[in-house]
Amino acid sequence: NAGVMQNPRHLVRRRGQEARLRCSPMKGHSHVYWYRQLPEEGLKFMVYLQKENIIDESGMPKERFSAEFPKEGPSILRIQQVVRGDSAAYFCASSLRGYQETQYFGPGTRLLVL
Amino acid sequence: GDSVTQMEGPVTLSEEAFLTINCTYTATGYPSLFWYVQYPGEGLQLLLKATKADDKGSNKGFEATYRKETTSFHLEKGSVQVSDSAVYFCALRLSNTGKLIFGQGTTLQVKP
């Protein structure tokens, strides 16, 4: 029973490039959450998605960041025109039916912006 | 606003020592409380949880009790092992949202 999968595990981008982070939830899970962990800090909530819907994006920066969870395929977190301050670990979590259920985390994508 | 505060680390203990990691929270309503553990280079794993006041969560020898009167959820283990070395995160989730709010994490190092 595969857990939450994220790829790539490590991503290096130069300033101004785009970063695409992918998350495949656990089998049967239809709720996905994205969190960001800046160096020496705890995780901060970014966005909560259900298939084809954004439920809560209160933690998303207003510019350059977007997320989707299509009917088919993984959830994508997209960062346009990356800056050095975007360097962080990005974690995806999934839950089975709804937000009141346990969130299971993936291994994360470590983004480094040069 | 809603927040979680953990004791600062790193915490360094000898094997078989008693562990306490303090966690207090500020929240409106009645949150659910969680402890997650992160091993080096890995994602977070749920360690234990409690959903209402006076509940005790327990797993792998770790336990924590939801104390509404002191707004606390301290993590304890009677005898730590080297393999318990990791970063521990306390978190809360409000009843009407999927958002987890995390503390800053506490690094535990257990020496043989």
PDB file of C-alpha atoms in Angstrom:
ATOM      1  CA  ASN A   1       0.000   0.000   0.000  1.00  0.00           C
ATOM      2  CA  ALA A   2       2.000   2.944  -1.305  1.00  0.00           C
ATOM      3  CA  GLY A   3       2.065   6.063   0.770  1.00  0.00           C
ATOM      4  CA  VAL A   4       1.961   9.644  -0.426  1.00  0.00           C
ATOM      5  CA  MET A   5       4.479  10.147  -3.205  1.00  0.00           C
ATOM      6  CA  GLN A   6       6.164  13.370  -4.157  1.00  0.00           C
ATOM      7  CA  ASN A   7       8.510  14.149  -6.989  1.00  0.00           C
ATOM      8  CA  PRO A   8      11.027  15.302  -7.554  1.00  0.00           C
ATOM      9  CA  ARG A   9      12.617  14.818  -4.147  1.00  0.00           C
ATOM     10  CA  HIS A  10      15.122  17.559  -4.882  1.00  0.00           C
ATOM     11  CA  LEU A  11      14.729  20.432  -7.319  1.00  0.00           C
ATOM     12  CA  VAL A  12      17.228  23.139  -8.193  1.00  0.00           C
ATOM     13  CA  ARG A  13      16.092  26.244 -10.047  1.00  0.00           C
ATOM     14  CA  ARG A  14      17.656  29.560 -10.919  1.00  0.00           C
ATOM     15  CA  ARG A  15      15.924  32.787 -10.034  1.00  0.00           C
ATOM     16  CA  GLY A  16      13.134  33.551 -12.489  1.00  0.00           C
ATOM     17  CA  GLN A  17      12.486  29.942 -13.514  1.00  0.00           C
ATOM     18  CA  GLU A  18       9.363  27.949 -12.810  1.00  0.00           C
ATOM     19  CA  ALA A  19       9.132  25.101 -10.317  1.00  0.00           C
ATOM     20  CA  ARG A  20       6.543  22.320 -10.563  1.00  0.00           C
ATOM     21  CA  LEU A  21       6.100  20.005  -7.615  1.00  0.00           C
ATOM     22  CA  ARG A  22       3.978  16.887  -7.916  1.00  0.00           C
ATOM     23  CA  CYS A  23       2.082  14.949  -5.288  1.00  0.00           C
ATOM     24  CA  SER A  24       0.313  11.628  -5.685  1.00  0.00           C
ATOM     25  CA  PRO A  25      -1.964  10.972  -2.701  1.00  0.00           C
ATOM     26  CA  MET A  26      -2.441   7.620  -1.056  1.00  0.00           C
ATOM     27  CA  LYS A  27      -4.680   5.267  -2.980  1.00  0.00           C
ATOM     28  CA  GLY A  28      -8.306   6.251  -2.595  1.00  0.00           C
ATOM     29  CA  HIS A  29      -7.544   9.610  -0.974  1.00  0.00           C
ATOM     30  CA  SER A  30      -9.300  12.561  -2.552  1.00  0.00           C
ATOM     31  CA  HIS A  31      -8.098  15.378  -0.275  1.00  0.00           C
ATOM     32  CA  VAL A  32      -4.662  16.948  -0.624  1.00  0.00           C
ATOM     33  CA  TYR A  33      -2.870  19.540   1.483  1.00  0.00           C
ATOM     34  CA  TRP A  34       0.365  21.432   0.791  1.00  0.00           C
ATOM     35  CA  TYR A  35       2.695  22.752   3.483  1.00  0.00           C
ATOM     36  CA  ARG A  36       5.980  24.635   3.319  1.00  0.00           C
ATOM     37  CA  GLN A  37       8.847  24.250   5.758  1.00  0.00           C
ATOM     38  CA  LEU A  38      11.332  27.073   5.729  1.00  0.00           C
ATOM     39  CA  PRO A  39      14.789  26.449   7.244  1.00  0.00           C
ATOM     40  CA  GLU A  40      14.689  26.139  11.036  1.00  0.00           C
ATOM     41  CA  GLU A  41      10.912  26.615  11.099  1.00  0.00           C
ATOM     42  CA  GLY A  42       7.835  24.484  11.474  1.00  0.00           C
ATOM     43  CA  LEU A  43       5.486  23.650   8.658  1.00  0.00           C
ATOM     44  CA  LYS A  44       3.114  26.315   7.394  1.00  0.00           C
ATOM     45  CA  PHE A  45      -0.160  25.457   5.689  1.00  0.00           C
ATOM     46  CA  MET A  46      -0.478  26.624   2.110  1.00  0.00           C
ATOM     47  CA  VAL A  47      -3.542  25.126   0.447  1.00  0.00           C
ATOM     48  CA  TYR A  48      -6.184  22.412   0.769  1.00  0.00           C
ATOM     49  CA  LEU A  49      -7.648  20.835  -2.367  1.00  0.00           C
ATOM     50  CA  GLN A  50     -10.232  18.273  -3.206  1.00  0.00           C
ATOM     51  CA  LYS A  51     -10.479  16.772  -6.675  1.00  0.00           C
ATOM     52  CA  GLU A  52     -10.930  19.710  -9.093  1.00  0.00           C
ATOM     53  CA  ASN A  53     -11.630  22.148  -6.257  1.00  0.00           C
ATOM     54  CA  ILE A  54      -9.615  24.493  -4.068  1.00  0.00           C
ATOM     55  CA  ILE A  55     -11.180  24.328  -0.610  1.00  0.00           C
ATOM     56  CA  ASP A  56      -8.869  26.619   1.378  1.00  0.00           C
ATOM     57  CA  GLU A  57      -6.001  28.667  -0.046  1.00  0.00           C
ATOM     58  CA  SER A  58      -5.579  30.991   2.909  1.00  0.00           C
ATOM     59  CA  GLY A  59      -1.883  30.141   3.246  1.00  0.00           C
ATOM     60  CA  MET A  60      -0.897  30.645  -0.373  1.00  0.00           C
ATOM     61  CA  PRO A  61       1.181  33.678  -1.286  1.00  0.00           C
ATOM     62  CA  LYS A  62      -0.918  36.014  -3.429  1.00  0.00           C
ATOM     63  CA  GLU A  63       1.445  36.019  -6.361  1.00  0.00           C
ATOM     64  CA  ARG A  64       3.444  33.431  -8.294  1.00  0.00           C
ATOM     65  CA  PHE A  65       2.013  30.390  -6.471  1.00  0.00           C
ATOM     66  CA  SER A  66      -0.813  28.184  -7.716  1.00  0.00           C
ATOM     67  CA  ALA A  67      -2.071  24.684  -7.022  1.00  0.00           C
ATOM     68  CA  GLU A  68      -4.356  22.227  -8.719  1.00  0.00           C
ATOM     69  CA  PHE A  69      -5.667  18.726  -8.162  1.00  0.00           C
ATOM     70  CA  PRO A  70      -7.239  17.511 -11.402  1.00  0.00           C
ATOM     71  CA  LYS A  71      -9.726  14.713 -11.780  1.00  0.00           C
ATOM     72  CA  GLU A  72      -6.963  12.499 -13.100  1.00  0.00           C
ATOM     73  CA  GLY A  73      -3.322  12.647 -12.133  1.00  0.00           C
ATOM     74  CA  PRO A  74      -1.311  14.137  -9.305  1.00  0.00           C
ATOM     75  CA  SER A  75      -1.729  17.411  -7.510  1.00  0.00           C
ATOM     76  CA  ILE A  76       0.629  20.105  -8.767  1.00  0.00           C
ATOM     77  CA  LEU A  77       2.087  23.027  -6.836  1.00  0.00           C
ATOM     78  CA  ARG A  78       3.452  25.567  -9.287  1.00  0.00           C
ATOM     79  CA  ILE A  79       5.788  28.411  -8.419  1.00  0.00           C
ATOM     80  CA  GLN A  80       6.451  30.930 -11.166  1.00  0.00           C
ATOM     81  CA  GLN A  81       9.502  33.184 -11.324  1.00  0.00           C
ATOM     82  CA  VAL A  82      11.117  31.650  -8.271  1.00  0.00           C
ATOM     83  CA  VAL A  83      13.149  33.774  -5.868  1.00  0.00           C
ATOM     84  CA  ARG A  84      15.737  32.710  -3.282  1.00  0.00           C
ATOM     85  CA  GLY A  85      13.156  33.049  -0.512  1.00  0.00           C
ATOM     86  CA  ASP A  86      11.178  30.196  -2.090  1.00  0.00           C
ATOM     87  CA  SER A  87      13.941  27.753  -1.096  1.00  0.00           C
ATOM     88  CA  ALA A  88      12.265  25.383   1.327  1.00  0.00           C
ATOM     89  CA  ALA A  89      10.919  21.884   1.767  1.00  0.00           C
ATOM     90  CA  TYR A  90       7.420  21.471   0.379  1.00  0.00           C
ATOM     91  CA  PHE A  91       5.330  18.707   1.856  1.00  0.00           C
ATOM     92  CA  CYS A  92       2.136  17.234   0.560  1.00  0.00           C
ATOM     93  CA  ALA A  93      -0.364  15.342   2.708  1.00  0.00           C
ATOM     94  CA  SER A  94      -3.540  13.468   1.866  1.00  0.00           C
ATOM     95  CA  SER A  95      -6.609  12.281   3.699  1.00  0.00           C
ATOM     96  CA  LEU A  96      -9.258   9.783   2.746  1.00  0.00           C
ATOM     97  CA  ARG A  97     -12.654  11.445   2.822  1.00  0.00           C
ATOM     98  CA  GLY A  98     -12.448  14.785   4.500  1.00  0.00           C
ATOM     99  CA  TYR A  99     -10.609  17.337   6.534  1.00  0.00           C
ATOM    100  CA  GLN A 100     -11.466  15.717   9.855  1.00  0.00           C
ATOM    101  CA  GLU A 101      -9.456  12.634   8.996  1.00  0.00           C
ATOM    102  CA  THR A 102      -5.787  11.971   9.597  1.00  0.00           C
ATOM    103  CA  GLN A 103      -3.369  13.579   7.158  1.00  0.00           C
ATOM    104  CA  TYR A 104      -0.593  11.340   5.840  1.00  0.00           C
ATOM    105  CA  PHE A 105       2.529  13.125   4.664  1.00  0.00           C
ATOM    106  CA  GLY A 106       4.827  12.516   1.745  1.00  0.00           C
ATOM    107  CA  PRO A 107       8.650  12.706   1.925  1.00  0.00           C
ATOM    108  CA  GLY A 108       8.726  16.251   0.617  1.00  0.00           C
ATOM    109  CA  THR A 109      10.394  18.127  -2.227  1.00  0.00           C
ATOM    110  CA  ARG A 110      13.441  20.175  -1.314  1.00  0.00           C
ATOM    111  CA  LEU A 111      13.556  23.232  -3.558  1.00  0.00           C
ATOM    112  CA  LEU A 112      16.768  25.187  -3.851  1.00  0.00           C
ATOM    113  CA  VAL A 113      16.764  28.462  -5.751  1.00  0.00           C
ATOM    114  CA  LEU A 114      20.182  29.650  -6.874  1.00  0.00           C
TER     115      LEU A 114
ATOM    116  CA  GLY B   1      -4.626  34.000  16.321  1.00  0.00           C
ATOM    117  CA  ASP B   2      -4.394  30.236  16.626  1.00  0.00           C
ATOM    118  CA  SER B   3      -0.910  29.004  17.413  1.00  0.00           C
ATOM    119  CA  VAL B   4       1.231  26.254  18.906  1.00  0.00           C
ATOM    120  CA  THR B   5       4.308  26.794  21.057  1.00  0.00           C
ATOM    121  CA  GLN B   6       6.846  24.071  21.771  1.00  0.00           C
ATOM    122  CA  MET B   7       9.811  24.011  24.055  1.00  0.00           C
ATOM    123  CA  GLU B   8      12.982  24.940  22.277  1.00  0.00           C
ATOM    124  CA  GLY B   9      15.533  22.330  21.449  1.00  0.00           C
ATOM    125  CA  PRO B  10      17.707  20.609  20.902  1.00  0.00           C
ATOM    126  CA  VAL B  11      16.990  18.180  23.688  1.00  0.00           C
ATOM    127  CA  THR B  12      19.826  15.758  24.373  1.00  0.00           C
ATOM    128  CA  LEU B  13      19.208  12.693  26.519  1.00  0.00           C
ATOM    129  CA  SER B  14      20.950   9.483  27.364  1.00  0.00           C
ATOM    130  CA  GLU B  15      19.342   6.209  26.364  1.00  0.00           C
ATOM    131  CA  GLU B  16      16.618   5.062  28.806  1.00  0.00           C
ATOM    132  CA  ALA B  17      16.107   8.583  30.155  1.00  0.00           C
ATOM    133  CA  PHE B  18      12.627  10.063  30.644  1.00  0.00           C
ATOM    134  CA  LEU B  19      11.425  12.438  27.950  1.00  0.00           C
ATOM    135  CA  THR B  20       9.100  15.412  28.180  1.00  0.00           C
ATOM    136  CA  ILE B  21       8.553  17.853  25.323  1.00  0.00           C
ATOM    137  CA  ASN B  22       6.244  20.684  26.286  1.00  0.00           C
ATOM    138  CA  CYS B  23       3.535  21.944  23.954  1.00  0.00           C
ATOM    139  CA  THR B  24       0.944  24.632  24.607  1.00  0.00           C
ATOM    140  CA  TYR B  25      -1.630  26.028  22.248  1.00  0.00           C
ATOM    141  CA  THR B  26      -3.906  28.980  21.655  1.00  0.00           C
ATOM    142  CA  ALA B  27      -7.077  28.291  19.725  1.00  0.00           C
ATOM    143  CA  THR B  28     -10.680  29.265  19.390  1.00  0.00           C
ATOM    144  CA  GLY B  29     -13.133  26.468  19.892  1.00  0.00           C
ATOM    145  CA  TYR B  30     -12.089  22.895  20.526  1.00  0.00           C
ATOM    146  CA  PRO B  31      -9.174  21.799  18.385  1.00  0.00           C
ATOM    147  CA  SER B  32      -7.816  18.322  17.801  1.00  0.00           C
ATOM    148  CA  LEU B  33      -4.193  17.942  18.873  1.00  0.00           C
ATOM    149  CA  PHE B  34      -1.398  15.948  17.271  1.00  0.00           C
ATOM    150  CA  TRP B  35       2.226  14.948  17.633  1.00  0.00           C
ATOM    151  CA  TYR B  36       4.126  14.243  14.440  1.00  0.00           C
ATOM    152  CA  VAL B  37       7.703  12.943  14.158  1.00  0.00           C
ATOM    153  CA  GLN B  38      10.149  13.691  11.343  1.00  0.00           C
ATOM    154  CA  TYR B  39      13.207  11.525  10.822  1.00  0.00           C
ATOM    155  CA  PRO B  40      16.126  12.976   8.847  1.00  0.00           C
ATOM    156  CA  GLY B  41      15.318  13.416   5.166  1.00  0.00           C
ATOM    157  CA  GLU B  42      11.795  12.093   5.543  1.00  0.00           C
ATOM    158  CA  GLY B  43       8.279  13.425   5.755  1.00  0.00           C
ATOM    159  CA  LEU B  44       6.193  13.673   8.883  1.00  0.00           C
ATOM    160  CA  GLN B  45       4.654  10.628  10.487  1.00  0.00           C
ATOM    161  CA  LEU B  46       1.698  10.836  12.812  1.00  0.00           C
ATOM    162  CA  LEU B  47       2.811   9.715  16.261  1.00  0.00           C
ATOM    163  CA  LEU B  48      -0.385  10.198  18.264  1.00  0.00           C
ATOM    164  CA  LYS B  49      -3.471  12.359  18.523  1.00  0.00           C
ATOM    165  CA  ALA B  50      -6.286  13.417  20.838  1.00  0.00           C
ATOM    166  CA  THR B  51      -9.563  14.925  19.746  1.00  0.00           C
ATOM    167  CA  LYS B  52     -11.150  16.149  22.970  1.00  0.00           C
ATOM    168  CA  ALA B  53     -10.293  17.278  26.472  1.00  0.00           C
ATOM    169  CA  ASP B  54      -8.793  14.643  28.802  1.00  0.00           C
ATOM    170  CA  ASP B  55      -8.170  12.233  25.907  1.00  0.00           C
ATOM    171  CA  LYS B  56      -4.808  10.489  26.059  1.00  0.00           C
ATOM    172  CA  GLY B  57      -3.073   9.624  22.815  1.00  0.00           C
ATOM    173  CA  SER B  58      -0.431   6.909  22.910  1.00  0.00           C
ATOM    174  CA  ASN B  59       1.809   5.047  20.470  1.00  0.00           C
ATOM    175  CA  LYS B  60       5.203   3.292  20.594  1.00  0.00           C
ATOM    176  CA  GLY B  61       5.649   4.159  24.265  1.00  0.00           C
ATOM    177  CA  PHE B  62       4.899   7.846  23.728  1.00  0.00           C
ATOM    178  CA  GLU B  63       1.860   9.463  25.272  1.00  0.00           C
ATOM    179  CA  ALA B  64       0.248  12.872  25.586  1.00  0.00           C
ATOM    180  CA  THR B  65      -2.880  14.074  27.379  1.00  0.00           C
ATOM    181  CA  TYR B  66      -5.156  16.833  26.086  1.00  0.00           C
ATOM    182  CA  ARG B  67      -5.369  19.331  28.969  1.00  0.00           C
ATOM    183  CA  LYS B  68      -7.959  21.972  28.224  1.00  0.00           C
ATOM    184  CA  GLU B  69      -7.492  23.819  31.516  1.00  0.00           C
ATOM    185  CA  THR B  70      -3.808  24.427  30.824  1.00  0.00           C
ATOM    186  CA  THR B  71      -4.131  24.388  26.994  1.00  0.00           C
ATOM    187  CA  SER B  72      -1.320  21.849  26.842  1.00  0.00           C
ATOM    188  CA  PHE B  73      -0.444  18.580  25.122  1.00  0.00           C
ATOM    189  CA  HIS B  74       2.955  17.590  26.468  1.00  0.00           C
ATOM    190  CA  LEU B  75       4.699  14.575  24.925  1.00  0.00           C
ATOM    191  CA  GLU B  76       6.228  12.005  27.298  1.00  0.00           C
ATOM    192  CA  LYS B  77       8.097   8.727  27.068  1.00  0.00           C
ATOM    193  CA  GLY B  78       9.375   6.762  29.993  1.00  0.00           C
ATOM    194  CA  SER B  79      12.549   5.382  28.406  1.00  0.00           C
ATOM    195  CA  VAL B  80      13.941   6.792  25.160  1.00  0.00           C
ATOM    196  CA  GLN B  81      16.036   4.881  22.648  1.00  0.00           C
ATOM    197  CA  VAL B  82      18.661   6.053  20.187  1.00  0.00           C
ATOM    198  CA  SER B  83      16.155   5.342  17.407  1.00  0.00           C
ATOM    199  CA  ASP B  84      13.835   8.020  18.855  1.00  0.00           C
ATOM    200  CA  SER B  85      16.251  10.713  17.686  1.00  0.00           C
ATOM    201  CA  ALA B  86      14.197  12.934  15.385  1.00  0.00           C
ATOM    202  CA  VAL B  87      12.321  16.231  15.213  1.00  0.00           C
ATOM    203  CA  TYR B  88       8.974  16.274  17.005  1.00  0.00           C
ATOM    204  CA  PHE B  89       6.165  18.611  15.977  1.00  0.00           C
ATOM    205  CA  CYS B  90       3.084  19.466  17.978  1.00  0.00           C
ATOM    206  CA  ALA B  91       0.101  20.573  15.913  1.00  0.00           C
ATOM    207  CA  LEU B  92      -3.544  21.521  16.205  1.00  0.00           C
ATOM    208  CA  ARG B  93      -6.464  21.404  13.833  1.00  0.00           C
ATOM    209  CA  LEU B  94      -9.574  23.470  14.357  1.00  0.00           C
ATOM    210  CA  SER B  95     -12.884  21.680  14.103  1.00  0.00           C
ATOM    211  CA  ASN B  96     -14.045  23.379  10.916  1.00  0.00           C
ATOM    212  CA  THR B  97     -10.896  23.245   8.833  1.00  0.00           C
ATOM    213  CA  GLY B  98      -8.328  20.866   7.387  1.00  0.00           C
ATOM    214  CA  LYS B  99      -5.462  23.215   8.164  1.00  0.00           C
ATOM    215  CA  LEU B 100      -2.864  21.871  10.584  1.00  0.00           C
ATOM    216  CA  ILE B 101      -1.075  24.547  12.614  1.00  0.00           C
ATOM    217  CA  PHE B 102       2.371  23.396  13.700  1.00  0.00           C
ATOM    218  CA  GLY B 103       4.780  24.382  16.395  1.00  0.00           C
ATOM    219  CA  GLN B 104       8.343  25.104  15.420  1.00  0.00           C
ATOM    220  CA  GLY B 105       9.546  21.583  16.177  1.00  0.00           C
ATOM    221  CA  THR B 106      11.827  20.174  18.865  1.00  0.00           C
ATOM    222  CA  THR B 107      14.929  18.220  17.953  1.00  0.00           C
ATOM    223  CA  LEU B 108      15.598  15.219  20.160  1.00  0.00           C
ATOM    224  CA  GLN B 109      18.993  13.555  20.216  1.00  0.00           C
ATOM    225  CA  VAL B 110      19.405  10.370  22.216  1.00  0.00           C
ATOM    226  CA  LYS B 111      22.948   9.218  22.957  1.00  0.00           C
ATOM    227  CA  PRO B 112      23.898   5.611  23.724  1.00  0.00           C
TER     228      PRO B 112
END
